[in-house]
Amino acid sequence: MCCHLLLCRRDDSAVCQSLLELYRRPNQWRLTVLFDWFTFAAQIINFLILMWLLKRFLYQPVLNAIDAREQHIADVLSQTEASQRQAAEQQALLLQKNAAFDNDKTAMFAQVKDQAAAQLKLQLDCAQQEVQSKRKQWLKTLREEQQALALSIHQRIRQAVMKLTRQVLTDLSDSDMEIQMVKVLTQRISAMTQEQRIQFTQISADKNHPLIVKCAFILSPEQQSEITQVLLTQLPNHSELTFMQDANLIGGIELLGNGSKISWNITDYLSELDLNIEHLLEHKFRSQE
């Protein structure tokens, strides 16, 4: 204990004697604690200084190193997460672009295919239309040539038939036929309609347009007189009647007056036959078209 007091700088002899006495009489002493505020304060200060020194030179660097490490790890993790997010975003964007490209490619291929098919169809249609047009034009030209050739052949045949018929009828004309033609003309004059009578009456009143009787042969005076008498019964006021010969009238005779006519001749029958043949040919060609 004395050593302890010495260490505490309490080497007073009175104090030591009092303590020794107390120590020697354990059953009779009462422990008295002496509280030194200076020592207590010094210990607290020493402890605080020690804590500050430990913190300053030991704990703080360790804590700083730990914080720095944690911050570094956090930064690395943050950068890693950011990189991962960026990579994920880029991957998603790339996938989106790839999907859009695939869609665009598919749509483009489909569009190009449709356009190519439409263009091919258009070209085929144009080619087919052109072929059809040329075929129709060729067939039309061929039909026209065939029709022209057939028409030319039929016209030549018709002309030959008409010429032959005219020649035959001309050769067969005789006096009996002439008498019969005059008889037919007088009968037709006698049987003229009211409209014809009015027309010929107006014509006979015009001295600038006298009535004319044309015949394929020369009429005898008796025949001229017979025709004149019959005409007087129908047109009592007519002033003049002229008789003329017309070789173009094949076996025929006619009464003319400023566009009006009463006639009978083989030429009319031949003209009617010629017209019927022409109409028949036209109908045949139209039906072939």
Coordinates of C-alpha atoms in Angstrom, one line a residue, residues 14-189:
A14 CA 0.6 10.8 9.1
V15 CA -1.5 9.4 6.3
C16 CA 0.6 6.3 6.1
Q17 CA 0.4 5.8 9.9
S18 CA -3.4 6.2 9.9
L19 CA -3.7 3.7 7.1
L20 CA -1.4 1.2 8.7
E21 CA -3.3 1.3 11.9
L22 CA -6.5 0.7 10.1
Y23 CA -4.9 -2.2 8.3
R24 CA -3.7 -3.8 11.5
R25 CA -7.1 -3.6 13.1
P26 CA -9.4 -5.0 10.5
N27 CA -12.3 -5.5 12.8
Q28 CA -12.3 -2.0 14.1
W29 CA -11.6 0.1 11.1
R30 CA -14.0 1.8 8.8
L31 CA -13.0 2.1 5.2
T32 CA -12.8 5.7 4.1
V33 CA -12.4 6.4 0.4
L34 CA -10.5 9.5 -0.5
F35 CA -11.8 10.9 -3.9
D36 CA -9.2 13.0 -5.8
W37 CA -10.9 15.2 -8.4
F38 CA -7.7 16.0 -10.0
T39 CA -6.8 12.5 -10.6
F40 CA -10.3 11.8 -11.9
A41 CA -10.1 14.7 -14.3
A42 CA -6.6 13.7 -15.3
Q43 CA -7.8 10.2 -16.0
I44 CA -10.7 11.4 -18.0
I45 CA -8.5 13.7 -20.0
N46 CA -6.0 10.9 -20.5
F47 CA -8.8 8.7 -21.7
L48 CA -10.2 11.3 -24.0
I49 CA -6.8 12.0 -25.4
L50 CA -6.2 8.3 -25.9
M51 CA -9.5 8.0 -27.6
W52 CA -8.8 10.9 -29.8
L53 CA -5.4 9.6 -30.6
L54 CA -6.8 6.2 -31.3
K55 CA -9.4 7.6 -33.5
R56 CA -7.1 10.0 -35.2
F57 CA -4.3 7.7 -36.0
L58 CA -5.9 4.3 -35.9
Y59 CA -9.6 4.1 -36.1
Q60 CA -10.2 7.1 -38.4
P61 CA -7.8 5.9 -41.1
V62 CA -9.3 2.5 -40.9
L63 CA -12.8 4.0 -41.0
N64 CA -11.8 6.2 -43.9
A65 CA -10.3 3.3 -45.7
I66 CA -13.4 1.3 -45.0
D67 CA -15.6 4.2 -46.2
A68 CA -13.4 4.7 -49.2
R69 CA -13.6 1.0 -50.0
E70 CA -17.3 0.9 -49.5
Q71 CA -17.7 4.1 -51.7
H72 CA -15.5 2.5 -54.3
I73 CA -17.5 -0.7 -54.2
A74 CA -20.7 1.4 -54.3
D75 CA -19.4 3.4 -57.2
V76 CA -18.3 0.2 -59.0
L77 CA -21.7 -1.4 -58.3
S78 CA -23.4 1.8 -59.4
Q79 CA -21.3 1.9 -62.6
T80 CA -21.9 -1.7 -63.1
E81 CA -25.7 -1.3 -62.7
A82 CA -25.6 1.8 -64.9
S83 CA -23.6 -0.2 -67.5
Q84 CA -26.0 -3.1 -67.1
R85 CA -29.0 -0.8 -67.5
Q86 CA -27.3 0.9 -70.5
A87 CA -26.5 -2.5 -72.0
A88 CA -30.0 -3.6 -71.4
E89 CA -31.4 -0.5 -72.9
Q90 CA -29.1 -0.8 -75.9
Q91 CA -30.0 -4.5 -76.2
A92 CA -33.7 -3.6 -76.0
L93 CA -33.1 -0.8 -78.5
L94 CA -31.2 -3.2 -80.8
L95 CA -33.8 -5.8 -80.5
Q96 CA -36.5 -3.2 -81.2
K97 CA -34.5 -2.0 -84.2
N98 CA -34.0 -5.6 -85.4
A99 CA -37.7 -6.3 -85.0
A100 CA -38.5 -3.0 -86.8
F101 CA -36.0 -3.9 -89.5
D102 CA -37.4 -7.4 -89.8
N103 CA -40.9 -5.9 -90.1
D104 CA -39.8 -3.3 -92.5
K105 CA -37.9 -5.9 -94.5
T106 CA -40.9 -8.2 -94.5
A107 CA -43.2 -5.3 -95.5
M108 CA -40.7 -4.1 -98.1
F109 CA -40.3 -7.6 -99.5
A110 CA -44.1 -8.0 -99.6
Q111 CA -44.4 -4.6 -101.2
V112 CA -41.7 -5.3 -103.8
K113 CA -43.3 -8.7 -104.5
D114 CA -46.7 -7.1 -104.9
Q115 CA -45.3 -4.4 -107.1
A116 CA -43.4 -6.9 -109.2
A117 CA -46.5 -9.1 -109.4
A118 CA -48.7 -6.0 -110.3
Q119 CA -46.1 -4.9 -112.9
L120 CA -45.9 -8.3 -114.3
K121 CA -49.6 -8.6 -114.5
L122 CA -49.8 -5.1 -116.1
Q123 CA -47.2 -6.1 -118.7
L124 CA -48.9 -9.4 -119.4
D125 CA -52.3 -7.6 -119.6
C126 CA -50.8 -5.0 -121.9
A127 CA -49.1 -7.7 -124.0
Q128 CA -52.3 -9.7 -124.1
Q129 CA -54.3 -6.6 -125.1
E130 CA -51.8 -5.7 -127.7
V131 CA -51.9 -9.3 -129.1
Q132 CA -55.7 -9.2 -129.0
S133 CA -55.7 -5.8 -130.6
K134 CA -53.3 -6.9 -133.3
R135 CA -55.2 -10.1 -133.8
K136 CA -58.5 -8.3 -134.1
Q137 CA -56.9 -5.8 -136.5
W138 CA -55.4 -8.6 -138.5
L139 CA -58.7 -10.5 -138.5
K140 CA -60.6 -7.3 -139.4
T141 CA -58.1 -6.6 -142.2
L142 CA -58.4 -10.2 -143.4
R143 CA -62.2 -10.0 -143.3
E144 CA -62.2 -6.7 -145.1
E145 CA -59.9 -8.1 -147.8
Q146 CA -62.0 -11.3 -148.0
Q147 CA -65.1 -9.1 -148.2
A148 CA -63.6 -6.8 -150.7
L149 CA -62.5 -9.8 -152.8
A150 CA -65.8 -11.5 -152.5
L151 CA -67.6 -8.3 -153.2
S152 CA -65.4 -7.7 -156.2
I153 CA -66.1 -11.2 -157.4
H154 CA -69.8 -10.9 -156.8
Q155 CA -69.9 -7.5 -158.5
R156 CA -68.1 -8.9 -161.5
I157 CA -70.5 -11.9 -161.6
R158 CA -73.5 -9.6 -161.2
Q159 CA -72.2 -7.3 -163.9
A160 CA -71.6 -10.2 -166.2
V161 CA -75.0 -11.7 -165.4
M162 CA -76.7 -8.3 -166.0
K163 CA -74.8 -7.8 -169.2
L164 CA -75.6 -11.2 -170.4
T165 CA -79.3 -10.7 -169.4
R166 CA -79.4 -7.4 -171.2
Q167 CA -77.9 -8.9 -174.3
V168 CA -80.3 -11.8 -174.2
L169 CA -83.3 -9.6 -173.8
T170 CA -82.1 -7.2 -176.4
D171 CA -81.7 -10.1 -178.8
L172 CA -85.1 -11.5 -177.9
S173 CA -86.9 -8.1 -178.5
D174 CA -89.2 -8.2 -181.5
S175 CA -92.3 -6.5 -182.9
D176 CA -94.7 -8.6 -180.8
M177 CA -92.9 -7.5 -177.7
E178 CA -93.0 -3.8 -178.8
I179 CA -96.8 -4.0 -179.3
Q180 CA -97.1 -5.6 -175.8
M181 CA -95.0 -2.9 -174.2
V182 CA -97.1 -0.1 -175.8
K183 CA -100.2 -1.9 -174.5
V184 CA -98.8 -2.2 -171.0
L185 CA -97.9 1.6 -171.0
T186 CA -101.4 2.6 -172.1
Q187 CA -102.9 0.4 -169.4
R188 CA -100.7 2.0 -166.8
I189 CA -101.6 5.5 -168.0

